[in-house]
Amino acid sequence: MDIFHRIDEVYQRTVELQTQIDPAQPALAAALQDLHLVLEELQATHEELAVQNRRLASVQQQLQVEKQRYWDLYNWAPDGYLVTDHQGVIQFANVAIAQLLGVAQEQLSGKPLVLYLPEADRRAFYALLAQLHQTAVANVSLASPWETQLRHRQGGTIDVAIMTSIGLPMAADASTLRWLIRNITEQKRAETEIRQLAFHDALTGLPNRAYFETYLAQAIAQTQRDNTRLAIVFLDLDNFKGINDSLGHWAGDQLLQQVAQRLQNCLRQGDCLVRWGGDEFIFVIIQAMTRQSIEHLCDRILASFALAFPIHQHELHISSSLGIAVYPNHSQDAETLIRYADQALYQAKAHGRNSYCFFEEDRGAHALETFQLEHELHEARNHQEFCLYFQPQVDVVSGAVTAFEALLRWQHPHLGLLAPAAFLGILENNGQIVEIGDWVLQAGIRQATIWHQAGFENIKLAINLSARQLRSPSLVMHVQQCLETAQYDPTLLEFEITETSAITHPQETHTTLQQLAELGITISLDDFGTGYSSLTLVKQLPLQKLKIDRSFVADLSTSPCNQAIIAATMTLAQQLNLQIVVEGVETAEQVPILQQFGLREMQGDWFARPMAAAQVLDFLRQRPTPPHASPP
Ligand code: C2E
Ligand code: MG
Ligand code: MG
């Protein structure tokens, strides 16, 4: 019988006894009354206890459910969870950590955690354990994230972030450690990728501008400490825009990748090469102790461009220009050095393509920056700062001059005489070339008329036409007007176009050239071989003449490849009944070699550098009389 029923029985008995008690014994009646009350209280207490008991049982049940939930939580959690003893020996491991390590969950118990860490991080692990011990003694719980790696059973490592805490309160040697282990491999990879994206150029894989700024500051500091020198070299591809416009961005991108690779091959391991943007690269030569060593490297870079770049089925020829500024000679400040190298690059362009220039102090005062040039170019025409230079084409058999090519020059008020490479791109971009081109034609015709009137009647005038001019709808009308006004014989006029400009808008170009040819003007394909030497183009356009680019002449005697190209071009010209001229003849030795290929019309510094208009007549008078006809 349970206590509750016994109390009830006793209580009933006291109720019965109360009826039987002698009223003459009041003390006994009072005692019985007290007992009666105590029993009532006991009953109430017991009932309350029973309620509390039921409540406790329910809480216990709830706790059991919670415990299962927590167990599931850490056993099945996506993060690894370990419990170890104070020495790092595993007591419990969840599913995630077992999978992370490639080990069965039950096999992890009893293994030291350190086994799964790379050798290099084991010292740090023991240091962490020691730190945790100290903390345990001080009775403080610790949670410290630690980035390390875990070794997978089948090889390879996993990047992890580990949070550790200590089970309290216990004696230091009896405490348990809890380890929460997060796989951060993906996060690390993303971080590396973001760093790569932020500091590298996606196309070439080279470091970018953002990286360069940090790099240069450090390189300058190091150079200062070592008391050495450092050179910053700005490099820009010549005529890259033409390739991009005509062959498309895909070809342009391929070219930039190959250029990056070639530059990298020319540089030493420690020299930093960066893609600055577009077709501009910058590199730093550390420990550039002498001017000769810098020049030597720049020569090597220019020479590396001599070989064609194979892009799809095309063999592209492109050159580059370089500008150099030296620390500490030119400036001690990174930003200024970059600016100076950029200015030197423009100076290199101004001296003609395919060259390099060191920054020159006295020119630095007049910053040769594009925006400034662009501004000045607008004024140049009004201030009559443009002029024409003329370079002869010579028939080497008779020695006579057959034509003069008009070459634009800009007499800059501070920078001196500038060649087209320094400003033509700007004129072309902003469309000013159309207006300047008109002026070139008029001024050229004016000069040619002077030669004709002086007795050199058959000398032709060659004028370069840019892509933008070719696309101008008013070109033909303007040329016609110009010829009529000057009463100039159209058969004594040649227009030189480049392959790139011809291929940009083939239909429009073809119509325009056809109309010009019908006027009697000779159409000549300039820089032949530097674009993509499209035979279709040569066949389709109304051409009378090809000008072999000077890049094929430079190393003619040593390059069987260039010789083969010239021979093939000659055959092509004969088949298509085209006249042929070769440009860039610089030495006496080149002349007979070229003659062996059947070439007789030549242009280049060996015969005469481009000369001012005033010198042309003197030059002509010193030469044999021009022949009346000069077939190739
Ligand atoms: P281009 O039509 O191929 O002109 C020949 C270039 O080669 C000229 O450069 C000339 O000075 C240079 N040259 C000639 N012989 C030699 C030589 O033996 N060795 C070397 N290294 N170079 C030689 P320039 O005057 O700097 O002209 C560069 C280009 O600018 C021209 O190339 C032409 O495409 C363009 N250009 C010049 N004047 C005009 C113009 O009035 N209008 C347009 N649209 N373009 C022009
Ligand atoms: Mg030309
Ligand atoms: Mg040319």
XYZ file of C-alpha atoms and ligand atoms in Angstrom:
680
model
C 0.000 0.000 0.000
C 1.392 3.372 -0.858
C 1.950 6.123 1.662
C -0.983 8.136 0.395
C -3.472 5.336 1.179
C -1.954 4.716 4.587
C -2.304 8.394 5.464
C -5.902 8.207 4.311
C -6.588 5.102 6.453
C -5.045 6.694 9.542
C -7.076 9.799 8.853
C -10.322 7.759 8.658
C -9.449 6.063 11.891
C -8.903 9.422 13.636
C -12.324 10.516 12.346
C -13.894 7.346 13.873
C -11.947 7.808 17.139
C -13.171 11.407 17.443
C -16.765 10.132 17.732
C -15.802 7.626 20.439
C -13.787 9.978 22.670
C -15.046 10.731 26.168
C -15.902 14.453 26.374
C -14.475 14.351 29.946
C -11.012 13.978 28.415
C -10.555 17.264 26.467
C -6.754 16.902 26.225
C -7.109 13.661 24.313
C -9.714 15.254 22.039
C -7.339 18.193 21.333
C -4.440 15.818 20.565
C -6.611 13.855 18.207
C -7.677 17.108 16.552
C -3.978 18.088 16.041
C -3.204 14.670 14.571
C -6.150 15.083 12.300
C -4.802 18.442 11.006
C -1.266 17.071 10.526
C -2.673 14.233 8.488
C -4.630 16.696 6.336
C -1.435 18.708 5.751
C 0.460 15.525 4.892
C -2.208 14.643 2.370
C -1.941 18.084 0.718
C 1.870 17.917 0.614
C 1.755 14.493 -0.880
C -0.603 15.642 -3.610
C 1.672 18.559 -4.409
C 4.630 16.169 -4.569
C 2.781 13.962 -6.969
C 2.107 16.961 -9.256
C 5.759 17.961 -9.119
C 6.786 14.428 -9.904
C 4.654 14.353 -12.983
C 6.131 17.688 -14.044
C 9.666 16.356 -13.544
C 8.970 13.278 -15.596
C 7.767 15.449 -18.434
C 10.870 17.693 -18.221
C 13.044 14.609 -18.238
C 11.319 13.390 -21.347
C 11.808 16.782 -22.964
C 15.501 16.711 -22.040
C 15.865 13.319 -23.648
C 14.369 14.680 -26.869
C 16.669 17.744 -26.739
C 19.679 15.525 -26.112
C 18.848 13.463 -29.195
C 18.386 16.658 -31.178
C 21.801 18.005 -30.123
C 23.388 14.679 -30.807
C 21.900 14.652 -34.296
C 22.959 18.231 -34.715
C 26.614 17.712 -34.083
C 26.784 14.212 -35.468
C 25.208 15.262 -38.740
C 26.312 18.893 -38.809
C 28.046 19.990 -42.033
C 31.027 21.185 -39.974
C 33.388 18.747 -38.352
C 33.005 18.299 -34.590
C 35.519 16.565 -32.353
C 35.848 15.983 -28.657
C 39.361 15.193 -27.483
C 41.038 14.770 -24.150
C 43.449 17.439 -22.924
C 46.247 15.902 -25.033
C 44.253 16.044 -28.233
C 43.340 12.326 -28.392
C 39.980 11.949 -30.111
C 37.086 10.732 -27.978
C 34.249 11.575 -30.296
C 34.159 12.494 -33.979
C 31.108 13.392 -36.017
C 30.252 12.218 -39.540
C 31.454 15.413 -41.249
C 34.994 15.237 -39.862
C 35.183 11.533 -40.709
C 34.233 12.330 -44.294
C 36.630 15.274 -44.404
C 39.515 13.000 -43.412
C 38.314 10.032 -45.462
C 38.300 7.798 -42.333
C 35.416 5.739 -40.850
C 33.819 7.582 -37.914
C 34.433 4.807 -35.389
C 38.118 4.524 -36.369
C 38.808 8.043 -35.251
C 38.256 7.343 -31.560
C 41.548 7.018 -29.716
C 43.632 8.621 -32.502
C 45.666 11.761 -31.762
C 44.281 14.698 -33.758
C 47.832 15.819 -34.578
C 48.156 12.799 -36.902
C 45.885 14.518 -39.372
C 47.738 17.826 -39.399
C 50.551 18.632 -41.853
C 54.043 18.418 -40.366
C 54.527 22.145 -40.669
C 51.535 22.949 -38.458
C 52.204 20.462 -35.661
C 54.249 22.842 -33.542
C 51.468 25.375 -33.736
C 49.037 22.661 -32.630
C 51.062 21.833 -29.512
C 51.367 25.515 -28.751
C 47.603 25.796 -28.989
C 47.149 22.850 -26.598
C 49.528 24.477 -24.113
C 47.610 27.720 -24.372
C 44.334 25.902 -23.782
C 45.780 24.243 -20.681
C 46.791 27.545 -19.218
C 43.363 28.912 -19.917
C 41.772 25.904 -18.252
C 43.856 26.475 -15.146
C 42.701 30.080 -15.159
C 39.177 28.690 -15.500
C 38.295 30.605 -18.621
C 36.727 29.135 -21.701
C 38.500 29.917 -24.994
C 37.353 30.017 -28.561
C 40.201 30.729 -30.958
C 39.865 30.350 -34.741
C 42.963 28.779 -36.247
C 43.502 28.316 -39.986
C 45.397 25.210 -40.953
C 45.075 22.173 -43.172
C 44.002 18.575 -42.607
C 45.439 15.662 -44.513
C 42.996 13.448 -46.321
C 43.694 9.717 -45.995
C 43.978 9.350 -49.741
C 46.396 12.260 -50.074
C 45.754 15.946 -50.639
C 44.920 18.535 -48.066
C 41.834 20.432 -47.025
C 41.953 24.027 -45.807
C 40.160 24.303 -42.485
C 39.332 26.889 -39.841
C 39.310 25.395 -36.346
C 37.489 26.776 -33.317
C 38.477 25.242 -30.005
C 36.870 25.436 -26.594
C 37.492 23.753 -23.321
C 35.009 21.745 -21.269
C 34.697 23.355 -17.821
C 34.980 23.130 -14.896
C 37.574 20.387 -14.557
C 41.129 19.946 -13.518
C 43.542 20.863 -16.288
C 44.510 17.253 -17.021
C 40.934 15.954 -16.985
C 39.374 18.619 -19.169
C 37.967 17.768 -22.565
C 38.505 19.906 -25.638
C 35.873 20.537 -28.233
C 36.901 21.259 -31.780
C 34.648 22.765 -34.394
C 36.280 22.305 -37.808
C 35.050 24.118 -40.912
C 36.135 23.173 -44.436
C 37.249 26.475 -46.002
C 38.919 25.042 -49.120
C 36.294 26.569 -51.392
C 36.504 29.902 -49.574
C 40.310 29.882 -49.902
C 40.060 29.090 -53.596
C 37.561 31.925 -54.058
C 39.847 34.261 -52.102
C 42.786 33.334 -54.324
C 40.629 33.817 -57.391
C 39.433 37.204 -56.183
C 43.021 38.210 -55.426
C 43.989 36.986 -58.883
C 41.135 38.944 -60.453
C 41.828 42.061 -58.439
C 45.551 42.080 -59.142
C 45.833 40.318 -62.471
C 44.726 40.969 -65.989
C 42.244 38.317 -67.075
C 43.428 38.187 -70.696
C 47.182 37.815 -70.311
C 47.362 36.575 -66.729
C 49.935 39.305 -66.034
C 49.705 41.480 -62.919
C 47.649 44.610 -63.451
C 47.842 48.277 -62.555
C 46.520 47.798 -59.012
C 49.239 45.261 -58.308
C 51.881 47.450 -59.914
C 51.304 50.380 -57.595
C 52.062 48.283 -54.529
C 54.908 46.493 -56.255
C 56.601 49.672 -57.420
C 56.524 51.278 -53.970
C 58.261 48.194 -52.538
C 60.722 47.925 -55.431
C 61.706 51.582 -55.008
C 62.180 51.138 -51.259
C 64.383 48.087 -51.870
C 66.374 49.898 -54.575
C 66.932 52.770 -52.169
C 68.162 50.391 -49.454
C 70.490 48.591 -51.892
C 71.649 51.895 -53.330
C 71.080 50.617 -56.872
C 68.959 51.801 -59.808
C 65.656 50.811 -61.285
C 64.168 51.465 -64.724
C 60.486 51.731 -65.558
C 59.719 50.940 -69.167
C 56.421 51.739 -70.835
C 55.704 49.721 -73.969
C 52.997 50.346 -76.531
C 52.254 48.349 -79.662
C 52.456 50.261 -82.919
C 49.269 50.248 -84.992
C 47.504 47.773 -82.713
C 44.193 49.539 -83.224
C 44.294 48.684 -86.926
C 44.597 44.972 -86.177
C 41.794 45.110 -83.628
C 39.522 47.032 -85.971
C 40.137 44.888 -89.006
C 40.693 41.345 -87.721
C 38.406 41.727 -84.744
C 38.907 41.679 -80.997
C 39.503 37.950 -80.932
C 42.667 38.338 -83.025
C 43.646 41.414 -80.994
C 43.324 39.393 -77.796
C 45.402 36.542 -79.189
C 48.075 38.988 -80.220
C 48.179 40.586 -76.770
C 48.585 37.158 -75.181
C 51.475 36.294 -77.470
C 53.088 39.686 -76.913
C 52.843 39.159 -73.137
C 54.548 35.796 -73.537
C 57.353 37.207 -75.677
C 57.983 40.065 -73.285
C 58.062 37.649 -70.383
C 60.685 35.594 -72.203
C 62.882 38.667 -72.649
C 62.778 39.629 -68.978
C 64.556 38.166 -65.998
C 62.661 36.331 -63.283
C 62.585 39.229 -60.833
C 61.594 41.891 -63.393
C 57.935 42.731 -63.020
C 55.809 42.853 -66.200
C 52.344 44.363 -66.039
C 49.532 44.888 -68.520
C 48.760 48.536 -68.057
C 45.651 48.512 -70.221
C 44.745 48.157 -73.909
C 47.956 47.527 -75.832
C 50.157 49.120 -73.183
C 52.537 47.159 -70.991
C 54.891 48.356 -68.311
C 57.845 46.611 -66.792
C 60.435 47.316 -64.166
C 64.076 46.426 -64.525
C 65.578 46.079 -61.106
C 69.293 46.674 -60.557
C 69.503 48.510 -63.860
C 72.973 49.769 -63.130
C 74.002 51.094 -66.535
C 72.280 52.782 -69.433
C 73.792 50.128 -71.709
C 72.162 47.302 -69.766
C 68.757 48.962 -70.199
C 69.423 49.625 -73.876
C 70.533 46.045 -74.323
C 67.230 44.760 -72.931
C 65.171 47.210 -74.998
C 67.041 46.120 -78.135
C 66.258 42.519 -77.267
C 62.584 43.377 -76.862
C 62.410 45.244 -80.170
C 64.185 42.317 -81.867
C 61.713 39.851 -80.353
C 58.991 41.558 -82.387
C 60.823 40.853 -85.656
C 59.304 37.380 -85.897
C 55.690 37.340 -87.076
C 52.921 36.517 -84.596
C 50.917 33.533 -85.866
C 47.237 34.352 -85.298
C 44.802 31.902 -86.827
C 45.916 31.651 -90.493
C 47.565 35.059 -90.404
C 51.165 35.953 -89.790
C 50.953 39.338 -88.133
C 53.869 41.734 -88.044
C 53.779 44.352 -85.349
C 56.391 46.507 -83.711
C 56.483 48.327 -80.406
C 57.697 51.609 -78.936
C 59.250 51.963 -75.503
C 59.705 54.859 -73.069
C 62.121 54.635 -70.159
C 62.444 56.522 -66.863
C 65.132 55.689 -64.320
C 65.058 55.824 -60.508
C 66.631 57.820 -58.908
C 68.052 59.751 -61.883
C 64.791 61.071 -63.315
C 62.689 61.109 -60.172
C 62.433 59.429 -56.797
C 58.671 59.380 -56.859
C 56.793 56.385 -58.290
C 53.960 58.347 -59.851
C 56.306 60.819 -61.515
C 58.481 58.011 -62.864
C 55.464 56.375 -64.510
C 54.465 59.710 -66.028
C 57.996 60.304 -67.307
C 58.180 56.814 -68.841
C 54.858 57.547 -70.559
C 56.212 60.843 -71.904
C 59.353 59.093 -73.133
C 57.117 56.592 -74.915
C 55.496 59.414 -76.851
C 58.923 60.734 -77.685
C 59.814 57.270 -79.041
C 56.622 57.291 -81.118
C 57.459 60.764 -82.353
C 60.832 59.523 -83.579
C 59.127 56.797 -85.611
C 57.860 53.346 -84.736
C 59.886 50.468 -83.410
C 62.230 52.407 -81.124
C 62.848 53.382 -77.524
C 63.571 56.670 -75.776
C 64.844 57.641 -72.351
C 62.995 60.415 -70.581
C 64.601 63.769 -71.260
C 64.479 66.382 -68.518
C 64.080 69.428 -70.725
C 61.140 67.901 -72.513
C 59.514 66.914 -69.263
C 58.261 70.411 -68.681
C 55.895 69.994 -71.610
C 53.983 66.916 -70.699
C 53.358 64.917 -73.813
C 50.102 63.502 -72.645
C 47.453 62.500 -75.069
C 44.809 64.858 -73.787
C 47.213 67.749 -74.005
C 48.297 66.756 -77.481
C 44.688 66.433 -78.516
C 44.008 69.926 -77.276
C 47.089 71.274 -79.021
C 46.243 69.432 -82.239
C 43.023 71.402 -82.528
C 45.080 74.581 -82.584
C 47.881 73.207 -84.739
C 45.980 73.593 -87.985
C 45.057 77.236 -87.234
C 48.619 77.982 -86.201
C 49.910 76.401 -89.418
C 52.074 73.987 -87.495
C 51.565 71.100 -89.935
C 53.947 70.668 -92.815
C 54.815 68.009 -95.346
C 58.092 66.196 -95.769
C 58.779 64.313 -98.945
C 60.635 61.069 -99.477
C 61.613 59.957 -102.981
C 60.947 56.622 -104.643
C 63.835 55.808 -106.903
C 64.185 53.640 -109.985
C 67.516 52.030 -109.127
C 68.227 51.025 -112.708
C 68.040 54.553 -114.127
C 68.721 56.275 -110.800
C 65.762 58.572 -111.439
C 63.139 59.676 -108.948
C 59.705 58.351 -109.956
C 57.625 59.714 -107.102
C 57.696 61.552 -103.802
C 55.666 60.335 -100.863
C 54.188 63.155 -98.794
C 54.718 62.524 -95.077
C 52.934 64.635 -92.499
C 54.925 66.416 -89.804
C 53.860 68.569 -86.885
C 56.162 71.411 -85.946
C 55.235 71.410 -82.252
C 55.977 74.746 -80.517
C 57.842 73.033 -77.634
C 58.588 69.502 -78.712
C 60.056 70.170 -82.107
C 59.292 68.261 -85.268
C 56.980 65.327 -84.584
C 56.477 62.294 -86.847
C 52.949 60.962 -87.450
C 53.272 58.091 -84.968
C 53.028 60.661 -82.157
C 49.719 62.162 -83.228
C 48.144 60.331 -86.160
C 46.244 57.961 -83.866
C 44.655 60.930 -82.082
C 43.658 62.559 -85.376
C 42.246 59.263 -86.565
C 40.305 58.715 -83.333
C 38.733 62.137 -83.143
C 38.076 62.324 -86.888
C 40.308 65.368 -87.411
C 42.301 63.320 -89.929
C 39.615 63.969 -92.555
C 40.182 67.720 -92.400
C 43.986 67.404 -92.094
C 43.963 64.818 -94.903
C 42.277 67.356 -97.182
C 44.972 69.823 -96.312
C 47.714 67.211 -97.019
C 46.254 66.626 -100.477
C 46.070 70.336 -101.313
C 49.516 71.116 -99.922
C 51.007 68.048 -101.665
C 49.493 69.007 -105.004
C 50.807 72.559 -104.561
C 54.351 71.226 -104.105
C 54.109 68.669 -106.920
C 52.943 71.426 -109.270
C 56.134 73.340 -108.401
C 58.284 70.283 -109.356
C 56.354 69.803 -112.585
C 56.699 73.474 -113.474
C 60.438 73.253 -112.772
C 60.772 70.616 -115.489
C 60.256 67.377 -113.559
C 56.904 66.694 -115.248
C 56.572 62.997 -114.656
C 57.204 62.814 -110.949
C 54.238 61.442 -109.125
C 52.922 62.534 -105.750
C 52.063 59.771 -103.288
C 49.581 60.613 -100.530
C 48.707 58.367 -97.590
C 45.001 57.878 -96.955
C 43.843 56.774 -93.532
C 40.963 54.400 -92.824
C 38.831 57.260 -91.584
C 39.387 59.251 -94.781
C 38.489 56.243 -96.892
C 35.179 56.021 -95.082
C 34.416 59.693 -95.515
C 31.502 60.004 -97.997
C 32.850 63.310 -99.332
C 36.353 61.995 -100.152
C 35.863 61.385 -103.883
C 34.069 64.706 -104.411
C 36.735 66.552 -102.474
C 39.590 64.930 -104.421
C 37.849 65.777 -107.683
C 37.409 69.427 -106.669
C 40.993 69.629 -105.549
C 42.311 68.218 -108.836
C 40.117 70.576 -110.856
C 41.026 73.666 -108.861
C 44.754 72.933 -109.189
C 44.361 71.598 -112.736
C 46.432 68.642 -111.638
C 46.846 65.523 -113.769
C 45.236 62.626 -111.803
C 47.655 60.132 -113.361
C 50.441 61.864 -111.410
C 48.685 61.181 -108.121
C 48.929 58.010 -106.057
C 46.917 57.141 -102.990
C 48.534 54.785 -100.497
C 46.147 52.778 -98.384
C 46.957 50.110 -95.815
C 45.568 46.600 -95.782
C 43.974 47.213 -92.428
C 42.096 50.293 -93.553
C 40.960 48.491 -96.718
C 39.552 45.523 -94.907
C 37.667 47.406 -92.189
C 34.721 48.272 -94.404
C 35.435 46.308 -97.584
C 32.289 47.251 -99.493
C 32.468 51.016 -98.891
C 36.229 51.028 -99.432
C 35.965 49.127 -102.652
C 33.431 51.568 -104.119
C 35.446 54.617 -103.058
C 38.694 53.212 -104.457
C 36.984 52.248 -107.693
C 35.758 55.829 -108.135
C 39.218 57.218 -107.389
C 40.825 54.762 -109.828
C 38.320 55.818 -112.497
C 39.559 59.384 -112.082
C 42.977 58.075 -113.172
C 44.572 58.008 -109.722
C 46.960 55.135 -108.913
C 45.928 53.086 -105.858
C 48.795 51.554 -103.985
C 48.734 49.081 -101.079
C 51.114 50.351 -98.375
C 53.020 48.355 -95.749
C 52.244 45.149 -97.632
C 52.873 42.104 -95.475
C 52.318 43.737 -92.096
C 48.591 43.133 -91.946
C 47.416 39.764 -93.135
C 48.461 39.879 -96.783
C 45.074 38.795 -98.005
C 45.287 37.649 -101.609
C 41.550 38.070 -101.975
C 41.947 41.704 -101.009
C 44.763 42.228 -103.483
C 42.679 40.637 -106.227
C 39.460 42.477 -105.454
C 40.693 46.019 -104.915
C 41.428 48.232 -107.921
C 45.161 48.254 -107.138
C 48.029 49.157 -109.401
C 50.866 49.002 -106.919
C 52.153 47.156 -103.839
C 54.591 48.650 -101.339
C 56.546 45.946 -99.512
C 56.897 46.958 -95.867
C 60.279 47.912 -94.510
C 60.178 45.147 -91.860
C 60.998 42.616 -94.618
C 64.058 44.563 -95.695
C 65.720 45.131 -92.331
C 67.285 41.649 -91.931
C 67.033 40.614 -95.541
C 70.497 39.086 -95.921
C 70.062 36.824 -92.881
C 66.393 35.953 -93.129
C 65.493 33.281 -95.711
C 61.902 33.755 -94.588
C 61.848 37.437 -95.606
C 63.548 36.568 -98.871
C 60.845 33.974 -99.594
C 58.128 36.528 -98.818
C 59.667 39.068 -101.186
C 60.047 36.431 -103.929
C 56.401 35.356 -103.462
C 55.219 38.967 -103.519
C 57.112 39.552 -106.767
C 55.440 36.511 -108.375
C 52.059 37.720 -107.136
C 52.682 41.211 -108.499
C 53.665 39.831 -111.893
C 50.612 37.569 -112.071
C 48.284 40.419 -111.147
C 50.146 42.952 -113.235
C 50.980 45.156 -110.262
C 53.856 47.595 -109.900
C 55.982 46.987 -106.848
C 57.996 49.275 -104.590
C 60.019 48.316 -101.585
C 60.212 50.593 -98.531
C 62.810 51.087 -95.833
C 65.978 50.457 -97.831
C 68.639 51.629 -95.421
C 71.952 50.278 -96.671
C 73.867 49.947 -99.910
C 74.060 46.138 -99.478
C 70.295 45.787 -99.504
C 69.979 47.287 -102.994
C 71.608 44.462 -105.067
C 69.866 41.770 -103.020
C 66.520 43.394 -103.748
C 67.450 43.804 -107.378
C 68.067 40.064 -107.607
C 64.386 39.601 -106.895
C 63.574 41.840 -109.857
C 62.809 44.899 -107.751
C 63.816 48.243 -109.193
C 61.649 50.859 -107.498
C 62.818 51.551 -103.965
C 62.282 54.004 -101.134
C 64.285 54.435 -97.985
C 66.836 56.394 -95.998
C 69.662 54.997 -98.166
C 68.366 57.113 -101.087
C 67.105 60.025 -99.031
C 65.486 60.617 -95.682
C 62.164 62.465 -95.822
C 63.037 66.102 -96.638
C 61.371 69.477 -96.235
C 59.482 70.801 -99.283
C 62.121 73.473 -99.863
C 64.848 70.836 -100.371
C 63.054 68.788 -103.025
C 64.067 70.779 -106.093
C 67.733 70.877 -105.065
C 67.612 67.141 -104.519
C 66.032 66.545 -107.938
C 68.517 68.740 -109.749
C 71.406 66.647 -108.446
C 69.933 63.436 -109.916
C 69.550 62.011 -113.421
C 66.547 63.155 -115.480
C 63.421 61.140 -114.697
C 62.476 58.568 -117.308
C 59.207 59.067 -119.176
C 57.982 55.648 -118.283
C 59.205 53.452 -115.490
C 57.631 50.013 -115.582
C 58.863 47.677 -112.884
P 54.411 54.914 -94.563
O 53.366 55.402 -95.490
O 54.801 53.488 -94.661
O 55.666 55.842 -94.726
C 56.954 55.410 -94.675
C 57.512 55.631 -93.322
O 58.739 54.962 -93.226
C 57.807 57.095 -93.031
O 57.642 57.304 -91.663
C 59.278 57.173 -93.373
O 59.931 58.239 -92.711
C 59.765 55.866 -92.896
N 60.950 55.438 -93.592
C 61.239 55.615 -94.885
N 62.397 55.060 -95.195
C 62.879 54.513 -94.096
C 64.077 53.781 -93.785
O 64.942 53.536 -94.588
N 64.213 53.349 -92.513
C 63.269 53.605 -91.573
N 63.471 53.143 -90.350
N 62.140 54.292 -91.831
C 61.947 54.740 -93.078
P 56.808 58.495 -91.107
O 57.004 59.728 -91.901
O 57.085 58.527 -89.671
O 55.339 58.035 -91.365
C 54.810 56.969 -90.696
C 53.479 56.605 -91.220
O 52.513 57.604 -90.960
C 53.458 56.433 -92.729
O 53.958 55.180 -93.055
C 51.998 56.600 -93.022
O 51.296 55.390 -92.819
C 51.569 57.592 -91.972
N 51.459 58.921 -92.578
C 52.412 59.822 -92.849
N 51.893 60.926 -93.379
C 50.566 60.725 -93.459
C 49.456 61.515 -93.928
O 49.598 62.645 -94.445
N 48.228 60.963 -93.845
C 48.027 59.712 -93.345
N 46.791 59.244 -93.279
N 49.033 58.951 -92.883
C 50.285 59.461 -92.949
Mg 52.948 55.347 -97.216
Mg 54.719 52.071 -95.743
